[in-house]
Short mmCIF file of C-alpha atoms in Angstrom, two decimals:
data_model
loop_
_atom_site.label_atom_id
_atom_site.label_comp_id
_atom_site.label_asym_id
_atom_site.label_seq_id
_atom_site.Cartn_x
_atom_site.Cartn_y
_atom_site.Cartn_z
CA UNK A 30 -31.40 -26.95 -17.79
CA UNK A 31 -32.02 -23.46 -18.76
CA UNK A 32 -29.63 -21.10 -20.12
CA UNK A 33 -30.98 -18.04 -17.38
CA UNK A 34 -31.02 -21.00 -14.67
CA UNK A 35 -27.43 -21.98 -15.57
CA UNK A 36 -25.82 -18.14 -15.35
CA UNK A 37 -27.67 -17.66 -11.58
CA UNK A 38 -25.98 -20.85 -10.64
CA UNK A 39 -22.85 -19.38 -11.42
CA UNK A 40 -23.42 -16.06 -9.50
CA UNK A 41 -24.53 -17.64 -6.92
CA UNK A 42 -21.45 -19.59 -6.29
CA UNK A 43 -19.36 -16.65 -7.43
CA UNK A 44 -21.17 -14.30 -4.57
CA UNK A 45 -20.56 -17.65 -2.32
CA UNK A 46 -16.84 -17.21 -2.79
CA UNK A 47 -16.59 -13.67 -2.75
CA UNK A 48 -18.38 -13.97 0.63
CA UNK A 49 -16.46 -16.45 1.82
CA UNK A 50 -13.33 -14.23 1.22
CA UNK A 51 -15.11 -11.44 2.76
CA UNK A 52 -15.67 -13.10 5.76
CA UNK A 53 -11.85 -14.54 5.83
CA UNK A 54 -10.63 -10.94 4.79
CA UNK A 55 -12.65 -9.43 7.95
CA UNK A 56 -11.69 -11.65 10.95
CA UNK A 57 -8.03 -11.71 9.84
CA UNK A 58 -7.79 -7.94 9.63
CA UNK A 59 -9.64 -7.73 13.56
CA UNK A 60 -6.11 -10.45 14.43
CA UNK A 61 -4.02 -7.98 12.78
CA UNK A 62 -5.21 -5.19 14.29
CA UNK A 63 -5.94 -6.61 18.12
CA UNK A 64 -1.65 -7.79 17.35
CA UNK A 65 -0.89 -3.92 17.03
CA UNK A 66 -3.18 -2.82 19.99
CA UNK A 67 -1.63 -5.52 21.97
CA UNK A 68 1.68 -5.20 21.23
CA UNK A 69 3.20 -1.83 19.52
CA UNK A 70 2.00 1.34 22.12
CA UNK A 71 4.45 2.47 24.21
CA UNK A 72 2.42 3.99 27.44
CA UNK A 73 5.00 6.15 28.58
CA UNK A 74 6.87 7.82 26.37
CA UNK A 75 3.96 8.03 23.56
CA UNK A 76 4.35 6.41 19.50
CA UNK A 77 4.51 2.98 18.94
CA UNK A 78 7.14 -0.16 19.26
CA UNK A 79 7.99 -1.47 15.57
CA UNK A 80 10.35 -4.02 16.05
CA UNK A 81 8.62 -6.81 16.85
CA UNK A 82 9.63 -10.58 17.29
CA UNK A 83 6.96 -13.60 16.01
CA UNK A 84 4.97 -13.51 19.73
CA UNK A 85 5.05 -9.55 19.73
CA UNK A 86 7.47 -8.92 22.30
CA UNK A 87 9.57 -5.71 21.27
CA UNK A 88 13.59 -6.68 20.54
CA UNK A 89 14.37 -2.89 19.46
CA UNK A 90 12.82 0.38 20.54
CA UNK A 91 14.14 2.82 17.96
CA UNK A 92 11.28 4.35 16.61
CA UNK A 93 11.30 4.71 12.39
CA UNK A 94 9.37 8.06 12.12
CA UNK A 95 7.52 6.54 8.46
CA UNK A 96 6.13 3.71 10.44
CA UNK A 97 5.20 5.61 13.23
CA UNK A 98 3.07 8.20 10.79
CA UNK A 99 1.88 5.14 8.65
CA UNK A 100 0.55 3.42 12.04
CA UNK A 101 -1.36 6.36 13.05
CA UNK A 102 -2.78 6.94 10.19
CA UNK A 103 -3.91 3.32 9.57
CA UNK A 104 -5.66 3.54 13.16
CA UNK A 105 -7.18 6.77 12.19
CA UNK A 106 -8.55 5.25 8.68
CA UNK A 107 -9.73 2.45 10.11
CA UNK A 108 -11.43 4.79 13.35
CA UNK A 109 -13.25 6.72 10.31
CA UNK A 110 -14.34 3.93 7.85
CA UNK A 111 -15.04 0.64 10.21
CA UNK A 112 -18.02 0.74 12.92
CA UNK A 113 -16.29 -2.12 14.82
CA UNK A 114 -13.36 -0.15 14.87
CA UNK A 115 -14.61 3.35 15.84
CA UNK A 116 -13.44 2.82 19.46
CA UNK A 117 -11.60 5.22 22.05
CA UNK A 118 -8.37 3.07 22.49
CA UNK A 119 -7.72 3.13 18.69
CA UNK A 120 -8.41 6.79 18.25
CA UNK A 121 -6.42 7.76 21.59
CA UNK A 122 -3.41 5.90 20.66
CA UNK A 123 -3.63 7.87 16.85
CA UNK A 124 -3.71 10.87 18.40
CA UNK A 125 -0.28 10.15 21.31
CA UNK A 126 1.40 8.92 18.36
CA UNK A 127 0.59 11.76 16.30
CA UNK A 128 1.50 14.27 18.84
CA UNK A 129 5.22 12.18 19.52
CA UNK A 130 5.20 13.01 16.04
CA UNK A 131 4.83 16.74 16.26
CA UNK A 132 7.59 16.54 18.97
CA UNK A 133 9.93 14.88 17.59
CA UNK A 134 9.58 14.14 13.78
CA UNK A 135 11.57 17.15 12.85
CA UNK A 136 15.13 16.97 13.32
CA UNK A 137 15.48 21.30 13.51
CA UNK A 138 12.56 22.79 13.67
CA UNK A 139 11.15 25.02 11.45
CA UNK A 140 13.15 23.12 8.85
CA UNK A 141 10.75 19.86 7.72
CA UNK A 142 13.51 17.76 7.13
CA UNK A 143 12.07 14.49 9.19
CA UNK A 144 14.67 11.74 11.35
CA UNK A 145 14.42 8.61 9.80
CA UNK A 146 14.62 6.89 13.19
CA UNK A 147 14.39 8.32 16.66
CA UNK A 148 15.62 6.75 19.95
CA UNK A 149 12.67 5.53 21.85
CA UNK A 150 12.33 8.88 23.73
CA UNK A 151 12.66 11.33 20.60
CA UNK A 152 16.04 11.97 19.99
CA UNK A 153 16.73 11.64 16.32
CA UNK A 154 19.52 8.93 15.32
CA UNK A 155 19.53 8.50 11.37
CA UNK A 156 18.45 10.81 8.92
CA UNK A 157 17.30 9.34 5.36
CA UNK A 158 18.20 12.19 2.03
CA UNK A 159 14.45 10.67 0.59
CA UNK A 160 10.96 12.48 0.94
CA UNK A 161 9.42 9.36 2.51
CA UNK A 162 9.56 9.97 6.12
CA UNK A 163 8.06 13.32 5.84
CA UNK A 164 5.42 11.59 3.19
CA UNK A 165 4.16 9.42 5.55
CA UNK A 166 3.96 12.12 8.44
CA UNK A 167 1.45 14.22 5.49
CA UNK A 168 -0.61 11.25 5.83
CA UNK A 169 -0.56 10.90 9.33
CA UNK A 170 -1.20 14.42 9.91
CA UNK A 171 -4.07 14.40 7.57
CA UNK A 172 -6.16 11.71 8.60
CA UNK A 173 -5.63 12.82 12.18
CA UNK A 174 -7.54 15.69 10.97
CA UNK A 175 -10.15 14.14 9.61
CA UNK A 176 -11.02 12.16 12.74
CA UNK A 177 -10.31 14.88 15.54
CA UNK A 178 -11.31 18.06 13.59
CA UNK A 179 -8.34 19.64 15.23
CA UNK A 180 -6.83 22.18 12.62
CA UNK A 181 -3.29 21.88 13.90
CA UNK A 182 -2.81 18.39 11.58
CA UNK A 183 -4.33 19.51 8.50
CA UNK A 184 -1.84 22.75 8.92
CA UNK A 185 1.14 20.49 9.55
CA UNK A 186 -0.18 18.23 6.56
CA UNK A 187 -0.86 21.39 4.26
CA UNK A 188 2.46 23.03 5.20
CA UNK A 189 4.58 19.64 4.68
CA UNK A 190 2.96 18.52 1.38
CA UNK A 191 3.99 22.45 0.62
CA UNK A 192 7.53 21.41 1.41
CA UNK A 193 8.05 18.32 -0.40
CA UNK A 194 6.42 19.26 -3.58
CA UNK A 195 9.18 22.23 -3.49
CA UNK A 196 12.21 19.75 -2.70
CA UNK A 197 10.36 17.65 -5.61
CA UNK A 198 9.99 19.78 -7.95
CA UNK A 199 11.97 22.45 -7.20
CA UNK A 200 15.21 22.52 -4.80
CA UNK A 201 16.17 19.04 -3.84
CA UNK A 202 18.93 20.69 -2.07
CA UNK A 203 17.17 20.62 1.56
CA UNK A 204 17.01 16.48 1.31
CA UNK A 205 21.12 16.84 2.15
CA UNK A 206 22.31 14.32 -1.10
CA UNK A 207 25.47 15.66 -2.84
CA UNK A 208 25.38 16.31 -6.75
CA UNK A 209 28.15 14.36 -8.06
CA UNK A 210 29.50 14.56 -11.39
CA UNK A 211 29.24 10.55 -12.14
CA UNK A 212 25.93 10.08 -10.68
CA UNK A 213 22.96 9.52 -13.16
CA UNK A 214 20.05 11.81 -13.71
CA UNK A 215 17.09 9.06 -12.38
CA UNK A 216 14.26 9.10 -10.62
CA UNK A 217 12.64 6.17 -9.42
CA UNK A 218 8.87 5.43 -9.44
CA UNK A 219 8.84 5.80 -5.72
CA UNK A 220 8.49 9.17 -5.74
CA UNK A 221 5.79 10.12 -7.95
CA UNK A 222 3.41 7.57 -6.56
CA UNK A 223 3.93 9.06 -3.29
CA UNK A 224 2.95 12.47 -4.78
CA UNK A 225 0.32 11.04 -6.57
CA UNK A 226 -1.13 8.98 -3.12
CA UNK A 227 -0.91 12.26 -1.14
CA UNK A 228 -2.25 14.29 -4.06
CA UNK A 229 -5.25 11.51 -3.31
CA UNK A 230 -5.20 11.51 0.71
CA UNK A 231 -5.48 15.57 0.96
CA UNK A 232 -8.37 15.73 -1.71
CA UNK A 233 -10.64 13.50 -0.04
CA UNK A 234 -13.76 15.19 -0.10
CA UNK A 235 -12.08 18.36 -0.08
CA UNK A 236 -13.25 19.30 -3.87
CA UNK A 237 -11.60 22.78 -3.79
CA UNK A 238 -7.89 21.33 -2.62
CA UNK A 239 -8.73 18.62 -5.12
CA UNK A 240 -8.73 20.99 -7.81
CA UNK A 241 -5.96 22.62 -6.43
CA UNK A 242 -3.84 20.03 -6.83
CA UNK A 243 -4.91 18.39 -9.95
CA UNK A 244 -2.18 19.51 -12.03
CA UNK A 245 0.34 17.85 -9.46
CA UNK A 246 -1.73 14.71 -9.43
CA UNK A 247 -1.11 15.08 -13.92
CA UNK A 248 2.26 15.73 -13.28
CA UNK A 249 2.44 12.54 -11.17
CA UNK A 250 0.44 10.56 -12.97
CA UNK A 251 2.91 11.34 -16.41
CA UNK A 252 6.17 10.94 -14.65
CA UNK A 253 4.86 6.99 -13.00
CA UNK A 254 3.90 6.42 -16.92
CA UNK A 255 7.06 6.78 -18.11
CA UNK A 256 8.28 4.36 -16.72
CA UNK A 257 6.62 1.24 -18.97
CA UNK A 258 9.78 1.15 -21.60
CA UNK A 259 10.63 -1.47 -24.37
CA UNK A 260 8.18 -0.82 -26.12
CA UNK A 261 5.05 -1.68 -23.26
CA UNK A 262 7.28 -5.14 -22.21
CA UNK A 263 8.48 -3.41 -18.97
CA UNK A 264 7.75 -1.25 -16.13
CA UNK A 265 11.60 -0.35 -14.69
CA UNK A 266 11.92 1.15 -11.81
CA UNK A 267 14.13 4.11 -12.52
CA UNK A 268 14.47 6.13 -15.47
CA UNK A 269 16.19 9.03 -16.87
CA UNK A 270 14.19 12.64 -15.72
CA UNK A 271 13.73 12.65 -19.35
CA UNK A 272 11.92 9.42 -19.40
CA UNK A 273 14.90 7.60 -20.83
CA UNK A 274 15.67 4.13 -20.31
CA UNK A 275 19.06 4.37 -17.87
CA UNK A 276 22.52 1.92 -18.91
CA UNK A 277 23.08 -0.72 -16.31
CA UNK A 278 21.90 -2.13 -13.55
CA UNK A 279 20.16 0.76 -11.93
CA UNK A 280 18.29 1.10 -15.94
CA UNK A 281 17.72 -2.84 -15.80
CA UNK A 282 15.68 -2.89 -12.20
CA UNK A 283 12.57 -4.06 -11.63
CA UNK A 284 10.26 -4.32 -8.79
CA UNK A 285 6.88 -6.14 -9.40
CA UNK A 286 5.35 -5.31 -6.11
CA UNK A 287 5.83 -1.34 -6.46
CA UNK A 288 4.71 -1.21 -10.55
CA UNK A 289 1.49 -3.22 -8.81
CA UNK A 290 1.27 -1.01 -6.45
CA UNK A 291 1.61 2.56 -8.95
CA UNK A 292 -0.97 0.06 -10.91
CA UNK A 293 -3.37 1.06 -8.24
CA UNK A 294 -2.21 4.28 -7.36
CA UNK A 295 -2.79 5.23 -11.05
CA UNK A 296 -6.39 2.93 -11.21
CA UNK A 297 -8.03 5.18 -8.83
CA UNK A 298 -6.73 8.45 -10.41
CA UNK A 299 -8.07 7.09 -14.18
CA UNK A 300 -11.23 6.06 -11.95
CA UNK A 301 -11.65 9.56 -10.83
CA UNK A 302 -10.81 11.62 -14.48
CA UNK A 303 -13.39 8.79 -16.21
CA UNK A 304 -10.06 7.49 -18.28
CA UNK A 305 -11.58 4.29 -19.72
CA UNK A 306 -8.56 4.25 -22.24
CA UNK A 307 -5.90 4.70 -19.37
CA UNK A 308 -7.59 2.80 -16.75
CA UNK A 309 -7.24 -0.23 -19.78
CA UNK A 310 -3.48 0.52 -20.26
CA UNK A 311 -3.24 0.60 -16.54
CA UNK A 312 -4.77 -2.64 -16.33
CA UNK A 313 -2.48 -3.87 -19.27
CA UNK A 314 1.18 -2.47 -18.17
CA UNK A 315 1.15 -1.97 -14.12
CA UNK A 316 -1.04 -4.96 -13.44
CA UNK A 317 -0.88 -7.53 -15.63
CA UNK A 318 2.71 -7.25 -17.28
CA UNK A 319 3.86 -7.35 -13.93
CA UNK A 320 2.41 -10.16 -12.50
CA UNK A 321 3.06 -12.31 -15.50
CA UNK A 322 6.79 -11.65 -15.93
CA UNK A 323 6.60 -11.54 -11.23
CA UNK A 324 5.15 -14.32 -10.49
CA UNK A 325 7.49 -17.78 -9.85
CA UNK A 326 6.04 -20.31 -12.25
CA UNK A 327 8.40 -22.98 -9.85
CA UNK A 328 7.69 -22.45 -5.76
CA UNK A 329 4.87 -19.38 -6.63
CA UNK A 330 4.82 -15.95 -5.11
CA UNK A 331 6.19 -12.33 -6.17
CA UNK A 332 10.09 -12.11 -6.92
CA UNK A 333 10.99 -9.18 -4.87
CA UNK A 334 13.51 -7.71 -7.64
CA UNK A 335 13.84 -8.94 -11.35
CA UNK A 336 16.34 -7.90 -14.62
CA UNK A 337 14.74 -6.74 -17.37
CA UNK A 338 16.95 -8.79 -19.68
CA UNK A 339 16.95 -11.75 -17.24
CA UNK A 340 20.46 -11.34 -15.80
CA UNK A 341 21.02 -12.62 -11.88
CA UNK A 342 19.93 -9.23 -10.08
CA UNK A 343 22.76 -8.34 -7.89
CA UNK A 344 20.49 -7.89 -4.45
CA UNK A 345 21.29 -10.56 -2.23
CA UNK A 346 16.81 -10.56 -1.88
CA UNK A 347 15.62 -10.39 -5.35
CA UNK A 348 14.42 -14.31 -5.23
CA UNK A 349 12.87 -13.94 -1.60
CA UNK A 350 8.78 -13.29 -1.04
CA UNK A 351 8.03 -10.20 0.75
CA UNK A 352 4.66 -9.59 2.23
CA UNK A 353 4.07 -6.11 0.32
CA UNK A 354 4.15 -7.05 -2.82
CA UNK A 355 1.33 -9.56 -2.23
CA UNK A 356 -0.37 -7.42 -0.28
CA UNK A 357 -0.69 -4.62 -3.09
CA UNK A 358 -1.20 -7.35 -6.14
CA UNK A 359 -4.77 -8.58 -3.77
CA UNK A 360 -5.76 -4.67 -3.59
CA UNK A 361 -4.32 -4.17 -7.81
CA UNK A 362 -6.28 -7.17 -9.20
CA UNK A 363 -9.23 -6.88 -7.07
CA UNK A 364 -9.59 -3.11 -7.42
CA UNK A 365 -9.42 -4.07 -11.60
CA UNK A 366 -12.20 -6.71 -11.23
CA UNK A 367 -14.62 -4.10 -9.35
CA UNK A 368 -14.35 -1.51 -11.64
CA UNK A 369 -14.04 -4.18 -15.04
CA UNK A 370 -15.80 -7.28 -14.41
CA UNK A 371 -13.19 -8.95 -16.38
CA UNK A 372 -13.46 -12.61 -14.62
CA UNK A 373 -9.37 -13.17 -15.37
CA UNK A 374 -8.57 -10.29 -12.83
CA UNK A 375 -10.89 -11.97 -10.43
CA UNK A 376 -9.00 -15.43 -10.90
CA UNK A 377 -5.93 -13.48 -10.05
CA UNK A 378 -7.02 -12.18 -7.29
CA UNK A 379 -7.73 -15.36 -5.88
CA UNK A 380 -4.67 -16.74 -6.57
CA UNK A 381 -2.29 -14.28 -4.96
CA UNK A 382 -4.74 -13.87 -2.04
CA UNK A 383 -4.82 -18.21 -1.85
CA UNK A 384 -0.47 -17.63 -2.06
CA UNK A 385 -0.72 -15.28 1.20
CA UNK A 386 -3.03 -16.54 3.29
CA UNK A 387 -1.33 -20.27 3.45
CA UNK A 388 2.68 -18.81 3.14
CA UNK A 389 2.47 -14.86 5.20
CA UNK A 390 -0.49 -15.87 7.92
CA UNK A 391 0.54 -17.05 11.58
CA UNK A 392 -1.70 -18.41 13.00
CA UNK A 393 -0.51 -19.29 16.05
CA UNK A 394 0.65 -15.14 17.29
CA UNK A 395 -1.54 -13.48 14.77
CA UNK A 396 0.08 -10.71 11.99
CA UNK A 397 1.71 -12.02 9.27
CA UNK A 398 5.38 -12.91 8.46
CA UNK A 399 7.28 -10.40 6.37
CA UNK A 400 10.25 -12.22 4.56
CA UNK A 401 10.51 -15.67 3.13
CA UNK A 402 12.76 -17.88 1.02
CA UNK A 403 11.85 -18.05 -2.38
CA UNK A 404 10.34 -21.43 -1.72
CA UNK A 405 7.66 -19.72 0.71
CA UNK A 406 8.76 -21.10 4.04
CA UNK A 407 9.58 -18.55 6.85
CA UNK A 408 13.00 -16.64 6.63
CA UNK A 409 13.00 -14.24 9.41
CA UNK A 410 10.41 -14.69 12.18
CA UNK A 411 9.89 -10.99 13.07
CA UNK A 412 6.50 -9.23 12.60
CA UNK A 413 7.83 -5.79 12.70
CA UNK A 414 10.87 -3.64 11.92
CA UNK A 415 12.59 -0.56 10.27
CA UNK A 416 10.63 -1.38 7.47
CA UNK A 417 7.55 -3.54 8.37
CA UNK A 418 5.03 -2.10 10.57
CA UNK A 419 1.38 -1.66 11.02
CA UNK A 420 0.20 -0.24 7.35
CA UNK A 421 1.09 -2.59 4.22
CA UNK A 422 -1.69 -5.72 6.00
CA UNK A 423 -4.13 -3.87 7.59
CA UNK A 424 -4.22 -1.36 4.73
CA UNK A 425 -4.63 -4.37 2.47
CA UNK A 426 -7.18 -6.27 4.08
CA UNK A 427 -9.33 -3.38 4.86
CA UNK A 428 -9.40 -1.88 1.82
CA UNK A 429 -10.11 -5.88 0.40
CA UNK A 430 -13.36 -5.95 2.56
CA UNK A 431 -14.39 -2.60 1.34
CA UNK A 432 -14.25 -3.99 -1.97
CA UNK A 433 -15.55 -7.12 -1.29
CA UNK A 434 -18.64 -5.67 0.33
CA UNK A 435 -19.00 -3.24 -2.39
CA UNK A 436 -19.19 -6.03 -5.07
CA UNK A 437 -21.55 -8.27 -2.90
CA UNK A 438 -24.01 -5.46 -3.07
CA UNK A 439 -23.60 -4.86 -6.15
CA UNK A 440 -24.42 -8.42 -7.14
CA UNK A 441 -27.11 -8.96 -5.34
CA UNK A 442 -29.49 -7.20 -7.22
CA UNK A 443 -28.48 -8.26 -10.39
CA UNK A 444 -28.60 -12.27 -9.31
CA UNK A 445 -32.27 -11.53 -8.28
CA UNK A 446 -32.67 -10.71 -12.25
CA UNK A 447 -30.48 -12.89 -13.58
CA UNK A 448 -32.61 -15.79 -14.78
CA UNK A 449 -34.28 -13.38 -17.06
CA UNK A 450 -31.46 -11.31 -18.23
CA UNK A 451 -28.31 -12.46 -16.80
CA UNK A 452 -25.55 -9.61 -16.18
CA UNK A 453 -22.50 -9.20 -18.19
CA UNK A 454 -20.31 -8.22 -14.52
CA UNK A 455 -20.58 -6.48 -11.54
CA UNK A 456 -20.24 -3.11 -13.44
CA UNK A 457 -20.85 -0.07 -11.37
CA UNK A 458 -24.39 1.61 -11.31
CA UNK A 459 -24.40 4.19 -14.39
CA UNK A 460 -21.87 2.21 -16.30
CA UNK A 461 -21.96 1.49 -19.88
#
């Protein structure tokens, strides 16, 4: 058998596997979206129920603002980017959710602080002293503007974005956190991560706005990168404001899923900048490092939390396997492979995806379980709650479907020529 024929056969097998995963992911996305369409819409008060049991029954009618924003964003993104989801029911539900947020999310307008929890009819129950409800409010409004053209939504998004940046970089007093003398001046990786994600969201297909926010994106990226500590051997969730390791449990705390999510945020940033050196650094430190340290060698799956010194974490759920770190890992490794052609990254994608589909997916009622014990058995049968809604799972599936489609379209012409000139990998057109 000639070398060219072997290469051609290998590429055909790889394409078959990628095609099978694309079809598997697309079917699963359809099932997941159907679950939320069937069970989560509040037709009377507006917005969405997210506290859903295994079969979709509502077990609590409280509404969590960050999950309301996430679901609006998700519906709009699906409507905008997938022909099969360009359906009135998705758009109408997204608009109803957006109007619910406009009416009720902000606790005391014109102040921008949003509630964390609302009653079913929109009365505030609880406020968190963080920026995350406001971040997902911003994402929802911007995406609504993109699908409707209604300037009200974009105005809301830009005003809220300005407030978030002010809280983070200038004056955090509006968040309501007291400055206590014994508290270390620390920075969670989640804050610059979310801001970088917002820069990406607001700057999409808007060169003027992308240019204005470029400095903010650079600042976010640098703040995330300083969480690589201990000579490049650990990604720590919290560091001091000047980028140094903190003492105690706070400083040793690691969250593999967050590092992986930050990884694909940074990877997109590096791709936009055309920075190959940064791209390689991100893959090494934010994809491979947290995966290899965070993957459970005995039972499989990603640990939820770890201690950088190998001590027992103090969080009771540290050894559990949660839905969202595995969703982020699927995105990160498929994106890494799509950009580099490194087969090692594709093998990890397959490893994570097989575990995730086998352990989290519910073949009977649809959607995914969110919380597994360390051995991979279901710990909680709920499909949604205060933290899990219509976001991580469908975002993962939608992004993976798009990347798999793109990979297959790039591999197809290459395989036709492979017998004469075997390609090095699925490099992007024009890449050197």
